[in-house]
Amino acid sequence: NYSEEEKSSIRKKYNVPVYKKVLVYGGNLGKPQGLDFLLETIKETKNENAFFLIVGDGTEFPKMKEWFDSNKPINAKLLQRLPKEDYDRLLVACDVGLIFLDKNFLIPNFPSRLLSYLEMKIPVLAATDSNTDIGTIVEENDCGYKVISGNQQEMQEKLKLLLNGNLQQMGQNAEQLLMNNYTVDQSYHLIVNKIQHV
């Protein structure tokens, strides 16, 4: 529960625009994330109110940095590492959480960064393969949207819906999804019930 002044302060510290809608990708930058689609999305997004913030590290970071150095996007920023406290403060100062998974996955994946976004009360935009249900869960709970990774037209449509939508209400729905399904107590009861019925 940071104040608006604290949110503005952490954005200014890392040269992130204060008056734009910030879409954040935080976490591993590796092959499984299908990050070419993220870079394509940055390039194709013309909405002047949108700003992409990528914070993370991994095998694809050098490629990401090379792309940023070559293209010098005015609507995005890449940060490699942050102190944990600053990362959390910056995350909660953002408006939308991004999840990217490679479109070729054949088995369901459920990235843990979803929980960070829900905890920070921000809506989620999930670009994934067709086998993963994380985007469906987000949409069914009215806390974001899903996109099939690689479909840029769909991505731009969902970005428009998000940027014009009630982010505060979706953020509250995100927190509710976390409390209803992903607390330690919920996990404990699910595991115990499974064991008792084996």
Coordinates of N, CA, C and O in Angstrom, one line a residue:
N1 N 0.8 -1.2 0.0 CA 0.0 0.0 0.0 C 0.9 1.3 0.0 O 1.1 1.9 1.0
Y2 N 1.4 1.6 -1.2 CA 2.2 2.8 -1.3 C 1.4 3.9 -1.7 O 0.4 3.8 -2.4
S3 N 1.8 5.1 -1.3 CA 1.1 6.3 -1.6 C 1.4 6.7 -3.1 O 2.4 6.2 -3.7
E4 N 0.6 7.6 -3.7 CA 0.8 8.0 -5.0 C 2.2 8.7 -5.1 O 2.9 8.6 -6.1
E5 N 2.5 9.5 -4.1 CA 3.8 10.1 -4.0 C 5.0 9.1 -4.1 O 6.0 9.3 -4.8
E6 N 4.9 8.0 -3.4 CA 5.9 7.0 -3.3 C 6.0 6.3 -4.7 O 7.1 6.0 -5.2
K7 N 4.8 6.1 -5.3 CA 4.8 5.5 -6.7 C 5.5 6.4 -7.7 O 6.3 6.0 -8.5
S8 N 5.2 7.7 -7.6 CA 5.8 8.7 -8.5 C 7.3 8.7 -8.3 O 8.1 8.8 -9.2
S9 N 7.7 8.7 -7.0 CA 9.1 8.8 -6.7 C 10.0 7.6 -7.2 O 11.0 7.8 -7.8
I10 N 9.4 6.4 -7.1 CA 10.2 5.2 -7.6 C 10.2 5.2 -9.2 O 11.2 4.8 -9.8
R11 N 9.2 5.7 -9.8 CA 9.2 5.9 -11.3 C 10.3 6.9 -11.7 O 11.0 6.6 -12.6
K12 N 10.3 8.0 -11.0 CA 11.3 9.0 -11.3 C 12.7 8.5 -11.1 O 13.6 8.8 -11.9
K13 N 12.9 7.7 -10.1 CA 14.3 7.2 -9.8 C 14.8 6.4 -10.9 O 16.0 6.4 -11.2
Y14 N 13.9 5.6 -11.6 CA 14.4 4.8 -12.7 C 14.0 5.3 -14.1 O 14.0 4.6 -15.1
N15 N 13.7 6.6 -14.1 CA 13.3 7.3 -15.4 C 12.2 6.6 -16.1 O 12.3 6.4 -17.4
V16 N 11.2 6.3 -15.4 CA 9.9 5.7 -16.0 C 8.9 6.8 -15.9 O 8.7 7.5 -14.9
P17 N 8.2 7.1 -17.1 CA 7.3 8.2 -17.1 C 6.2 8.1 -16.0 O 5.6 7.0 -15.8
V18 N 5.9 9.2 -15.4 CA 5.0 9.3 -14.3 C 3.5 9.3 -14.8 O 2.7 8.7 -14.2
Y19 N 3.3 9.9 -15.9 CA 1.9 10.2 -16.4 C 1.5 9.2 -17.5 O 0.6 9.5 -18.3
K20 N 2.2 8.1 -17.7 CA 1.8 7.1 -18.7 C 1.3 5.8 -18.0 O 1.6 5.6 -16.9
K21 N 0.6 5.0 -18.8 CA 0.2 3.7 -18.3 C 1.5 2.8 -18.5 O 1.9 2.5 -19.6
V22 N 2.0 2.3 -17.4 CA 3.2 1.4 -17.5 C 2.8 0.0 -17.5 O 2.2 -0.5 -16.5
L23 N 3.2 -0.8 -18.5 CA 3.0 -2.2 -18.6 C 4.4 -2.9 -18.3 O 5.3 -2.7 -19.0
V24 N 4.4 -3.7 -17.3 CA 5.6 -4.2 -16.8 C 5.8 -5.7 -17.0 O 4.8 -6.4 -16.9
Y25 N 7.0 -6.1 -17.5 CA 7.3 -7.5 -17.6 C 8.4 -7.7 -16.6 O 9.5 -7.1 -16.8
G26 N 8.2 -8.5 -15.6 CA 9.3 -8.7 -14.6 C 9.6 -10.2 -14.5 O 8.7 -11.0 -14.3
G27 N 10.9 -10.6 -14.5 CA 11.2 -12.0 -14.3 C 12.2 -12.5 -15.3 O 13.1 -11.7 -15.8
N28 N 12.2 -13.8 -15.5 CA 13.2 -14.4 -16.4 C 13.1 -14.0 -17.8 O 12.0 -14.0 -18.4
L29 N 14.2 -13.7 -18.4 CA 14.3 -13.4 -19.8 C 15.0 -14.6 -20.5 O 16.2 -14.6 -20.7
G30 N 14.2 -15.6 -20.9 CA 14.8 -16.8 -21.5 C 14.0 -17.2 -22.7 O 13.0 -16.6 -23.0
K31 N 14.5 -18.3 -23.3 CA 13.8 -18.8 -24.6 C 12.3 -19.1 -24.3 O 11.5 -18.8 -25.2
P32 N 12.0 -19.8 -23.2 CA 10.6 -20.2 -23.0 C 9.6 -19.0 -23.0 O 8.4 -19.2 -23.2
Q33 N 10.1 -17.8 -22.8 CA 9.2 -16.7 -22.7 C 8.7 -16.1 -24.1 O 7.9 -15.3 -24.1
G34 N 9.4 -16.6 -25.1 CA 9.0 -16.1 -26.5 C 9.1 -14.6 -26.6 O 8.1 -13.9 -26.9
L35 N 10.2 -14.0 -26.2 CA 10.4 -12.6 -26.1 C 10.4 -11.8 -27.4 O 10.3 -10.6 -27.4
D36 N 10.6 -12.5 -28.5 CA 10.5 -11.8 -29.8 C 9.1 -11.1 -29.9 O 9.0 -10.1 -30.5
F37 N 8.1 -11.8 -29.4 CA 6.7 -11.2 -29.5 C 6.6 -10.0 -28.6 O 5.9 -9.1 -29.0
L38 N 7.3 -10.0 -27.5 CA 7.3 -8.8 -26.6 C 8.0 -7.6 -27.3 O 7.4 -6.5 -27.3
L39 N 9.1 -7.9 -28.0 CA 9.8 -6.8 -28.7 C 9.0 -6.3 -29.9 O 8.9 -5.1 -30.1
E40 N 8.3 -7.3 -30.6 CA 7.4 -6.9 -31.7 C 6.3 -6.0 -31.2 O 5.9 -5.0 -31.8
T41 N 5.7 -6.4 -30.0 CA 4.6 -5.6 -29.4 C 5.1 -4.2 -29.1 O 4.3 -3.2 -29.3
I42 N 6.2 -4.0 -28.5 CA 6.8 -2.7 -28.2 C 6.9 -1.9 -29.5 O 6.4 -0.7 -29.5
K43 N 7.4 -2.5 -30.5 CA 7.6 -1.8 -31.8 C 6.2 -1.4 -32.4 O 6.1 -0.3 -33.0
E44 N 5.2 -2.3 -32.3 CA 3.9 -2.1 -33.0 C 3.0 -1.2 -32.2 O 1.9 -0.8 -32.8
T45 N 3.2 -1.0 -30.9 CA 2.3 -0.2 -30.1 C 2.5 1.3 -30.3 O 3.6 1.8 -30.0
K46 N 1.5 1.9 -30.9 CA 1.6 3.3 -31.2 C 0.9 4.2 -30.2 O 1.0 5.5 -30.3
N47 N 0.2 3.7 -29.3 CA -0.5 4.4 -28.3 C 0.5 5.2 -27.4 O 1.3 4.6 -26.7
E48 N 0.4 6.5 -27.5 CA 1.3 7.4 -26.8 C 1.2 7.3 -25.3 O 2.1 7.8 -24.5
N49 N 0.1 6.7 -24.8 CA -0.1 6.6 -23.4 C 0.5 5.4 -22.8 O 0.4 5.2 -21.6
A50 N 1.0 4.5 -23.6 CA 1.6 3.2 -23.2 C 3.1 3.2 -23.1 O 3.8 3.7 -24.0
F51 N 3.6 2.7 -22.0 CA 5.0 2.6 -21.8 C 5.4 1.2 -21.2 O 4.8 0.7 -20.3
F52 N 6.3 0.5 -21.9 CA 6.7 -0.8 -21.5 C 8.0 -0.8 -20.6 O 8.9 -0.2 -21.0
L53 N 7.9 -1.5 -19.5 CA 9.0 -1.6 -18.6 C 9.4 -3.1 -18.5 O 8.6 -3.9 -18.1
I54 N 10.6 -3.5 -18.9 CA 11.1 -4.8 -18.8 C 12.2 -4.9 -17.7 O 13.2 -4.2 -17.8
V55 N 12.0 -5.7 -16.7 CA 12.9 -5.8 -15.6 C 13.2 -7.3 -15.4 O 12.4 -8.1 -15.1
G56 N 14.5 -7.7 -15.7 CA 14.8 -9.1 -15.5 C 16.2 -9.5 -16.1 O 16.9 -8.6 -16.5
D57 N 16.5 -10.8 -16.0 CA 17.7 -11.3 -16.5 C 17.6 -12.7 -17.0 O 16.6 -13.3 -16.7
G58 N 18.5 -13.2 -17.7 CA 18.4 -14.5 -18.3 C 19.2 -14.6 -19.6 O 19.9 -13.7 -20.0
T59 N 19.1 -15.8 -20.2 CA 19.9 -16.1 -21.4 C 19.6 -15.1 -22.5 O 20.4 -14.9 -23.4
E60 N 18.4 -14.6 -22.6 CA 18.0 -13.7 -23.7 C 18.3 -12.2 -23.4 O 18.0 -11.3 -24.2
F61 N 18.8 -11.9 -22.2 CA 19.0 -10.5 -21.9 C 20.0 -9.8 -22.9 O 19.7 -8.7 -23.3
P62 N 21.1 -10.4 -23.3 CA 22.0 -9.8 -24.2 C 21.3 -9.4 -25.5 O 21.5 -8.4 -26.1
K63 N 20.4 -10.4 -26.0 CA 19.7 -10.1 -27.2 C 18.7 -9.0 -27.0 O 18.5 -8.1 -27.9
M64 N 18.0 -8.9 -25.9 CA 17.1 -7.8 -25.6 C 17.9 -6.5 -25.5 O 17.4 -5.5 -26.1
K65 N 19.0 -6.5 -24.9 CA 19.8 -5.2 -24.8 C 20.2 -4.8 -26.1 O 20.2 -3.6 -26.5
E66 N 20.7 -5.7 -27.0 CA 21.1 -5.3 -28.3 C 20.0 -4.7 -29.1 O 20.1 -3.7 -29.8
W67 N 18.8 -5.3 -29.0 CA 17.6 -4.7 -29.6 C 17.3 -3.3 -29.2 O 17.0 -2.4 -29.9
F68 N 17.3 -3.1 -27.8 CA 17.1 -1.8 -27.3 C 18.1 -0.8 -27.7 O 17.8 0.3 -28.1
D69 N 19.4 -1.2 -27.7 CA 20.5 -0.3 -28.2 C 20.3 0.1 -29.6 O 20.6 1.2 -30.0
S70 N 19.8 -0.9 -30.5 CA 19.7 -0.6 -31.9 C 18.5 0.2 -32.2 O 18.5 1.1 -33.0
N71 N 17.3 -0.1 -31.5 CA 16.1 0.5 -31.9 C 15.7 1.8 -31.1 O 14.9 2.6 -31.5
K72 N 16.4 1.9 -29.9 CA 16.1 3.0 -29.0 C 14.6 3.4 -28.9 O 14.3 4.5 -29.3
P73 N 13.8 2.5 -28.5 CA 12.4 2.8 -28.4 C 12.1 3.9 -27.4 O 12.7 3.9 -26.3
I74 N 11.2 4.8 -27.7 CA 10.8 5.9 -26.8 C 9.7 5.4 -25.9 O 9.4 6.1 -24.9
N75 N 9.1 4.3 -26.2 CA 8.0 3.8 -25.4 C 8.3 2.6 -24.5 O 7.5 1.9 -24.1
A76 N 9.7 2.4 -24.2 CA 10.0 1.2 -23.4 C 11.4 1.4 -22.8 O 12.2 2.3 -23.2
K77 N 11.6 0.7 -21.7 CA 12.9 0.7 -20.9 C 13.2 -0.7 -20.5 O 12.3 -1.5 -20.1
L78 N 14.5 -1.0 -20.5 CA 15.0 -2.3 -20.1 C 15.9 -2.2 -18.9 O 16.9 -1.4 -19.0
L79 N 15.6 -2.9 -17.8 CA 16.5 -2.8 -16.7 C 16.9 -4.3 -16.3 O 16.1 -5.2 -16.4
Q80 N 18.2 -4.5 -16.0 CA 18.7 -5.8 -15.8 C 18.4 -6.3 -14.4 O 17.8 -7.4 -14.2
R81 N 18.9 -5.6 -13.4 CA 18.7 -6.1 -12.0 C 18.3 -4.9 -11.1 O 18.8 -3.8 -11.3
L82 N 17.5 -5.2 -10.1 CA 17.1 -4.2 -9.2 C 17.2 -4.8 -7.8 O 17.0 -6.0 -7.6
P83 N 17.5 -4.0 -6.8 CA 17.4 -4.5 -5.4 C 15.9 -4.9 -5.2 O 15.0 -4.3 -5.7
K84 N 15.7 -6.0 -4.4 CA 14.4 -6.5 -4.2 C 13.4 -5.5 -3.8 O 12.2 -5.5 -4.3
E85 N 13.7 -4.6 -2.8 CA 12.8 -3.6 -2.3 C 12.4 -2.7 -3.4 O 11.2 -2.3 -3.6
D86 N 13.4 -2.2 -4.2 CA 13.1 -1.3 -5.3 C 12.2 -2.0 -6.4 O 11.3 -1.4 -7.0
Y87 N 12.5 -3.3 -6.7 CA 11.7 -4.1 -7.6 C 10.3 -4.1 -7.2 O 9.4 -3.8 -8.0
D88 N 10.0 -4.4 -6.0 CA 8.6 -4.5 -5.5 C 7.9 -3.1 -5.5 O 6.8 -3.0 -5.9
R89 N 8.7 -2.1 -5.2 CA 8.1 -0.7 -5.2 C 7.8 -0.3 -6.6 O 6.7 0.3 -6.9
L90 N 8.7 -0.7 -7.5 CA 8.5 -0.3 -8.9 C 7.3 -1.1 -9.5 O 6.5 -0.6 -10.3
L91 N 7.2 -2.4 -9.2 CA 6.1 -3.2 -9.6 C 4.8 -2.7 -9.2 O 3.8 -2.6 -10.1
V92 N 4.6 -2.3 -8.0 CA 3.4 -1.8 -7.5 C 3.0 -0.4 -8.1 O 1.9 0.0 -8.1
A93 N 4.1 0.3 -8.6 CA 3.8 1.6 -9.2 C 3.5 1.5 -10.7 O 3.2 2.5 -11.4
C94 N 3.4 0.2 -11.2 CA 3.0 0.0 -12.6 C 1.5 -0.2 -12.7 O 0.8 -0.4 -11.7
D95 N 1.0 -0.2 -13.9 CA -0.4 -0.3 -14.2 C -0.9 -1.6 -14.6 O -2.1 -2.0 -14.4
V96 N -0.1 -2.4 -15.4 CA -0.5 -3.7 -16.0 C 0.7 -4.6 -15.9 O 1.9 -4.2 -16.2
G97 N 0.5 -5.9 -15.5 CA 1.6 -6.9 -15.5 C 1.5 -7.7 -16.8 O 0.4 -8.1 -17.2
L98 N 2.6 -8.0 -17.4 CA 2.7 -8.7 -18.6 C 3.3 -10.1 -18.4 O 4.3 -10.3 -17.6
I99 N 2.7 -11.1 -19.0 CA 3.2 -12.5 -19.0 C 3.3 -12.9 -20.5 O 2.4 -12.7 -21.3
F100 N 4.5 -13.4 -20.8 CA 4.8 -13.9 -22.1 C 5.3 -15.4 -22.1 O 6.2 -15.7 -21.3
L101 N 4.7 -16.2 -22.9 CA 5.2 -17.6 -23.0 C 5.3 -17.9 -24.5 O 4.5 -17.4 -25.3
D102 N 6.3 -18.7 -24.9 CA 6.5 -19.1 -26.3 C 5.2 -19.8 -26.8 O 4.6 -20.6 -26.1
K103 N 4.8 -19.5 -28.0 CA 3.6 -20.0 -28.6 C 3.7 -21.5 -28.9 O 2.6 -22.2 -29.1
N104 N 4.9 -22.1 -28.9 CA 5.0 -23.5 -29.2 C 4.9 -24.5 -28.1 O 5.1 -25.7 -28.2
F105 N 4.7 -24.0 -26.8 CA 4.5 -24.9 -25.7 C 3.4 -25.9 -25.9 O 2.3 -25.5 -26.4
L106 N 3.6 -27.1 -25.6 CA 2.5 -28.1 -25.8 C 1.9 -28.6 -24.5 O 0.9 -29.3 -24.4
I107 N 2.6 -28.2 -23.3 CA 2.0 -28.6 -22.0 C 1.7 -27.3 -21.3 O 2.4 -26.2 -21.5
P108 N 0.7 -27.3 -20.4 CA 0.3 -26.1 -19.7 C 1.4 -25.6 -18.8 O 2.1 -26.3 -18.1
N109 N 1.6 -24.3 -18.8 CA 2.6 -23.6 -17.9 C 1.8 -22.6 -17.1 O 0.8 -22.0 -17.6
F110 N 2.3 -22.4 -15.9 CA 1.6 -21.4 -15.0 C 2.7 -20.6 -14.3 O 3.1 -20.9 -13.2
P111 N 3.1 -19.5 -15.0 CA 4.2 -18.7 -14.4 C 3.9 -18.1 -13.1 O 2.9 -17.5 -12.9
S112 N 4.9 -18.2 -12.2 CA 4.7 -17.7 -10.8 C 4.6 -16.2 -10.8 O 4.1 -15.6 -9.8
R113 N 5.1 -15.5 -11.8 CA 5.0 -14.0 -11.8 C 3.6 -13.5 -11.7 O 3.3 -12.4 -11.3
L114 N 2.6 -14.4 -12.1 CA 1.2 -14.0 -12.0 C 0.9 -13.6 -10.5 O 0.2 -12.6 -10.3
L115 N 1.4 -14.4 -9.6 CA 1.1 -14.1 -8.2 C 1.7 -12.8 -7.8 O 1.0 -12.1 -6.9
S116 N 2.8 -12.4 -8.3 CA 3.4 -11.1 -7.9 C 2.5 -10.0 -8.4 O 2.2 -9.0 -7.7
Y117 N 1.9 -10.1 -9.7 CA 1.1 -9.1 -10.2 C -0.3 -9.0 -9.4 O -0.7 -7.9 -9.1
L118 N -0.8 -10.2 -9.1 CA -2.1 -10.2 -8.3 C -1.8 -9.6 -6.9 O -2.7 -8.8 -6.4
E119 N -0.7 -9.9 -6.3 CA -0.3 -9.3 -5.0 C -0.2 -7.8 -5.1 O -0.6 -7.1 -4.1
M120 N 0.3 -7.3 -6.2 CA 0.4 -5.8 -6.3 C -0.8 -5.2 -6.8 O -0.9 -4.0 -7.1
K121 N -1.9 -6.0 -7.0 CA -3.2 -5.4 -7.4 C -3.2 -4.7 -8.7 O -3.8 -3.7 -8.9
I122 N -2.5 -5.4 -9.7 CA -2.5 -4.8 -11.0 C -3.1 -5.9 -12.0 O -2.8 -7.1 -11.8
P123 N -3.8 -5.4 -13.0 CA -4.4 -6.4 -14.0 C -3.3 -7.0 -14.8 O -2.1 -6.5 -14.8
V124 N -3.6 -8.1 -15.5 CA -2.6 -8.9 -16.2 C -3.0 -9.1 -17.7 O -4.2 -9.2 -18.0
L125 N -2.0 -9.0 -18.6 CA -2.1 -9.3 -20.0 C -1.2 -10.5 -20.2 O 0.0 -10.4 -20.1
A126 N -1.8 -11.6 -20.6 CA -1.1 -12.9 -20.7 C -1.0 -13.3 -22.2 O -2.1 -13.6 -22.8
A127 N 0.2 -13.3 -22.8 CA 0.4 -13.7 -24.2 C 1.0 -15.1 -24.1 O 2.2 -15.2 -23.7
T128 N 0.2 -16.2 -24.4 CA 0.7 -17.5 -24.2 C 0.4 -18.4 -25.3 O -0.3 -18.0 -26.3
D129 N 0.8 -19.7 -25.2 CA 0.4 -20.7 -26.1 C -1.1 -21.1 -25.9 O -1.7 -20.7 -24.9
S130 N -1.6 -21.9 -26.8 CA -3.1 -22.2 -26.6 C -3.3 -23.3 -25.6 O -4.5 -23.6 -25.3
N131 N -2.3 -24.0 -25.1 CA -2.5 -25.0 -24.1 C -2.5 -24.6 -22.6 O -2.9 -25.3 -21.7
T132 N -2.2 -23.3 -22.4 CA -2.0 -22.8 -21.1 C -3.3 -22.1 -20.7 O -3.8 -21.2 -21.5
D133 N -3.8 -22.3 -19.5 CA -5.1 -21.7 -19.1 C -5.0 -20.5 -18.2 O -6.0 -19.9 -17.8
I134 N -3.8 -20.0 -18.1 CA -3.6 -18.8 -17.2 C -4.3 -17.6 -17.7 O -4.9 -16.9 -17.0
G135 N -4.4 -17.4 -19.1 CA -5.1 -16.3 -19.6 C -6.6 -16.4 -19.4 O -7.3 -15.5 -19.2
T136 N -7.1 -17.7 -19.5 CA -8.5 -17.9 -19.3 C -8.9 -17.6 -17.9 O -10.0 -17.0 -17.7
I137 N -8.1 -18.0 -17.0 CA -8.4 -17.7 -15.5 C -8.4 -16.2 -15.3 O -9.3 -15.7 -14.6
V138 N -7.5 -15.5 -15.9 CA -7.4 -14.0 -15.8 C -8.7 -13.4 -16.3 O -9.3 -12.5 -15.7
E139 N -9.1 -13.8 -17.5 CA -10.3 -13.2 -18.1 C -11.6 -13.6 -17.4 O -12.4 -12.7 -17.2
E140 N -11.7 -14.8 -16.9 CA -12.9 -15.3 -16.2 C -13.0 -14.5 -14.9 O -14.2 -14.4 -14.4
N141 N -11.9 -14.1 -14.3 CA -12.0 -13.3 -13.1 C -11.9 -11.8 -13.3 O -11.7 -11.0 -12.3
D142 N -12.1 -11.4 -14.5 CA -12.1 -10.0 -14.9 C -11.0 -9.2 -14.3 O -11.1 -8.1 -13.8
C143 N -9.8 -9.7 -14.4 CA -8.6 -9.0 -14.0 C -7.5 -8.9 -15.1 O -6.3 -8.8 -14.8
G144 N -8.0 -9.0 -16.3 CA -7.0 -8.9 -17.4 C -7.5 -9.6 -18.7 O -8.7 -9.9 -18.8
Y145 N -6.6 -9.8 -19.6 CA -6.9 -10.4 -20.9 C -5.9 -11.4 -21.3 O -4.7 -11.3 -20.9
K146 N -6.3 -12.3 -22.3 CA -5.4 -13.2 -22.8 C -5.2 -13.0 -24.3 O -6.1 -12.5 -25.0
V147 N -4.1 -13.4 -24.8 CA -3.7 -13.3 -26.2 C -2.9 -14.5 -26.6 O -2.1 -15.0 -25.8
I148 N -3.2 -15.1 -27.8 CA -2.3 -16.2 -28.3 C -1.0 -15.5 -28.8 O -1.0 -14.6 -29.6
S149 N 0.1 -16.0 -28.2 CA 1.4 -15.4 -28.5 C 1.7 -15.5 -30.0 O 1.4 -16.5 -30.7
G150 N 2.1 -14.3 -30.6 CA 2.3 -14.2 -32.0 C 1.2 -13.5 -32.7 O 1.5 -13.0 -33.9
N151 N 0.1 -13.4 -32.1 CA -1.1 -12.7 -32.8 C -1.0 -11.2 -32.4 O -1.6 -10.8 -31.4
Q152 N -0.4 -10.4 -33.3 CA -0.2 -9.0 -32.9 C -1.5 -8.2 -33.0 O -1.7 -7.3 -32.3
Q153 N -2.3 -8.6 -33.9 CA -3.6 -7.9 -34.1 C -4.4 -8.0 -32.8 O -5.0 -7.0 -32.2
E154 N -4.5 -9.2 -32.3 CA -5.2 -9.5 -31.0 C -4.5 -8.8 -29.9 O -5.2 -8.2 -29.0
M155 N -3.2 -8.7 -29.9 CA -2.5 -8.0 -28.8 C -2.9 -6.6 -28.8 O -3.1 -6.0 -27.7
Q156 N -2.9 -5.9 -29.9 CA -3.2 -4.5 -30.0 C -4.7 -4.2 -29.6 O -4.9 -3.2 -28.9
E157 N -5.6 -5.2 -29.9 CA -7.0 -5.0 -29.5 C -7.1 -5.1 -28.0 O -7.8 -4.3 -27.3
K158 N -6.4 -6.1 -27.4 CA -6.4 -6.2 -25.9 C -5.7 -5.1 -25.2 O -6.2 -4.7 -24.1
L159 N -4.6 -4.6 -25.8 CA -4.0 -3.4 -25.2 C -4.9 -2.2 -25.1 O -5.0 -1.5 -24.1
K160 N -5.6 -2.0 -26.2 CA -6.6 -0.9 -26.3 C -7.7 -1.1 -25.2 O -8.0 -0.1 -24.5
L161 N -8.2 -2.3 -25.1 CA -9.2 -2.5 -24.0 C -8.6 -2.2 -22.6 O -9.3 -1.6 -21.8
L162 N -7.4 -2.6 -22.4 CA -6.8 -2.4 -21.1 C -6.6 -0.9 -20.8 O -6.9 -0.4 -19.8
L163 N -6.0 -0.2 -21.8 CA -5.6 1.2 -21.6 C -6.9 2.1 -21.5 O -6.8 3.1 -20.9
N164 N -8.0 1.6 -22.0 CA -9.2 2.4 -21.9 C -10.1 1.9 -20.8 O -11.2 2.4 -20.6
G165 N -9.7 0.8 -20.1 CA -10.6 0.2 -19.1 C -10.4 0.7 -17.7 O -9.5 1.6 -17.5
N166 N -11.1 0.1 -16.8 CA -11.0 0.5 -15.4 C -9.9 -0.3 -14.7 O -10.2 -1.4 -14.2
L167 N -8.7 0.2 -14.8 CA -7.6 -0.6 -14.2 C -7.7 -0.8 -12.7 O -7.2 -1.8 -12.2
Q168 N -8.2 0.2 -12.1 CA -8.3 0.1 -10.6 C -9.3 -1.1 -10.2 O -9.0 -1.9 -9.3
Q169 N -10.4 -1.2 -10.9 CA -11.4 -2.2 -10.6 C -10.8 -3.6 -10.9 O -10.9 -4.6 -10.2
M170 N -10.1 -3.7 -12.1 CA -9.4 -4.9 -12.5 C -8.3 -5.3 -11.5 O -8.1 -6.5 -11.2
G171 N -7.7 -4.3 -10.9 CA -6.6 -4.5 -9.9 C -7.3 -5.1 -8.6 O -6.7 -6.0 -8.0
Q172 N -8.4 -4.6 -8.3 CA -9.1 -5.1 -7.1 C -9.6 -6.6 -7.4 O -9.5 -7.4 -6.5
N173 N -10.0 -6.9 -8.6 CA -10.4 -8.2 -8.9 C -9.2 -9.2 -8.9 O -9.3 -10.3 -8.5
A174 N -8.0 -8.6 -9.3 CA -6.8 -9.4 -9.2 C -6.5 -9.8 -7.8 O -6.1 -11.0 -7.5
E175 N -6.6 -8.9 -6.9 CA -6.3 -9.2 -5.5 C -7.3 -10.2 -5.0 O -6.9 -11.2 -4.2
Q176 N -8.6 -10.1 -5.4 CA -9.6 -11.1 -5.0 C -9.3 -12.5 -5.5 O -9.5 -13.5 -4.8
L177 N -8.8 -12.6 -6.7 CA -8.4 -13.9 -7.3 C -7.3 -14.5 -6.5 O -7.3 -15.7 -6.2
L178 N -6.3 -13.7 -6.1 CA -5.2 -14.2 -5.2 C -5.8 -14.7 -3.9 O -5.4 -15.8 -3.5
M179 N -6.6 -13.9 -3.3 CA -7.1 -14.3 -1.9 C -8.0 -15.5 -2.0 O -8.0 -16.4 -1.1
N180 N -8.7 -15.7 -3.1 CA -9.7 -16.8 -3.2 C -9.0 -18.1 -3.6 O -9.5 -19.2 -3.3
N181 N -7.9 -18.0 -4.3 CA -7.3 -19.3 -4.9 C -5.9 -19.6 -4.6 O -5.4 -20.7 -4.7
Y182 N -5.1 -18.6 -4.3 CA -3.6 -18.8 -4.2 C -2.9 -18.5 -2.9 O -1.7 -18.2 -2.9
T183 N -3.6 -18.4 -1.8 CA -3.0 -18.2 -0.6 C -2.4 -19.6 -0.1 O -2.7 -20.6 -0.6
V184 N -1.5 -19.5 0.9 CA -0.9 -20.7 1.5 C -2.0 -21.6 2.1 O -1.9 -22.8 1.9
D185 N -3.0 -21.0 2.7 CA -4.1 -21.8 3.3 C -4.8 -22.6 2.2 O -5.1 -23.8 2.4
Q186 N -5.1 -21.9 1.1 CA -5.8 -22.6 0.0 C -5.0 -23.8 -0.6 O -5.5 -24.9 -0.8
S187 N -3.7 -23.5 -0.7 CA -2.8 -24.6 -1.2 C -2.7 -25.7 -0.3 O -2.8 -26.9 -0.7
Y188 N -2.6 -25.4 1.0 CA -2.6 -26.5 2.1 C -3.8 -27.3 2.0 O -3.7 -28.6 2.0
H189 N -5.0 -26.7 1.9 CA -6.2 -27.5 1.9 C -6.4 -28.4 0.7 O -6.8 -29.5 0.7
L190 N -5.9 -27.8 -0.4 CA -6.0 -28.6 -1.7 C -5.1 -29.9 -1.6 O -5.5 -31.0 -2.0
I191 N -3.9 -29.7 -1.1 CA -2.9 -30.8 -0.9 C -3.5 -31.8 0.1 O -3.5 -33.0 -0.2
V192 N -3.9 -31.4 1.2 CA -4.5 -32.3 2.2 C -5.7 -33.1 1.7 O -5.8 -34.3 1.9
N193 N -6.6 -32.4 1.0 CA -7.7 -33.1 0.4 C -7.4 -34.1 -0.6 O -7.9 -35.2 -0.7
K194 N -6.3 -33.8 -1.4 CA -5.9 -34.8 -2.4 C -5.3 -36.0 -1.7 O -5.6 -37.2 -2.1
I195 N -4.5 -35.8 -0.6 CA -3.9 -36.9 0.1 C -4.9 -37.8 0.7 O -4.8 -39.0 0.7
Q196 N -5.9 -37.2 1.3 CA -7.0 -37.9 2.0 C -7.8 -38.8 1.0 O -8.4 -39.8 1.5
H197 N -7.9 -38.4 -0.2 CA -8.7 -39.1 -1.2 C -7.9 -40.0 -2.1 O -8.4 -40.6 -3.0
V198 N -6.6 -40.3 -1.7 CA -5.8 -41.2 -2.5 C -6.0 -42.6 -2.0 O -6.0 -42.8 -0.8

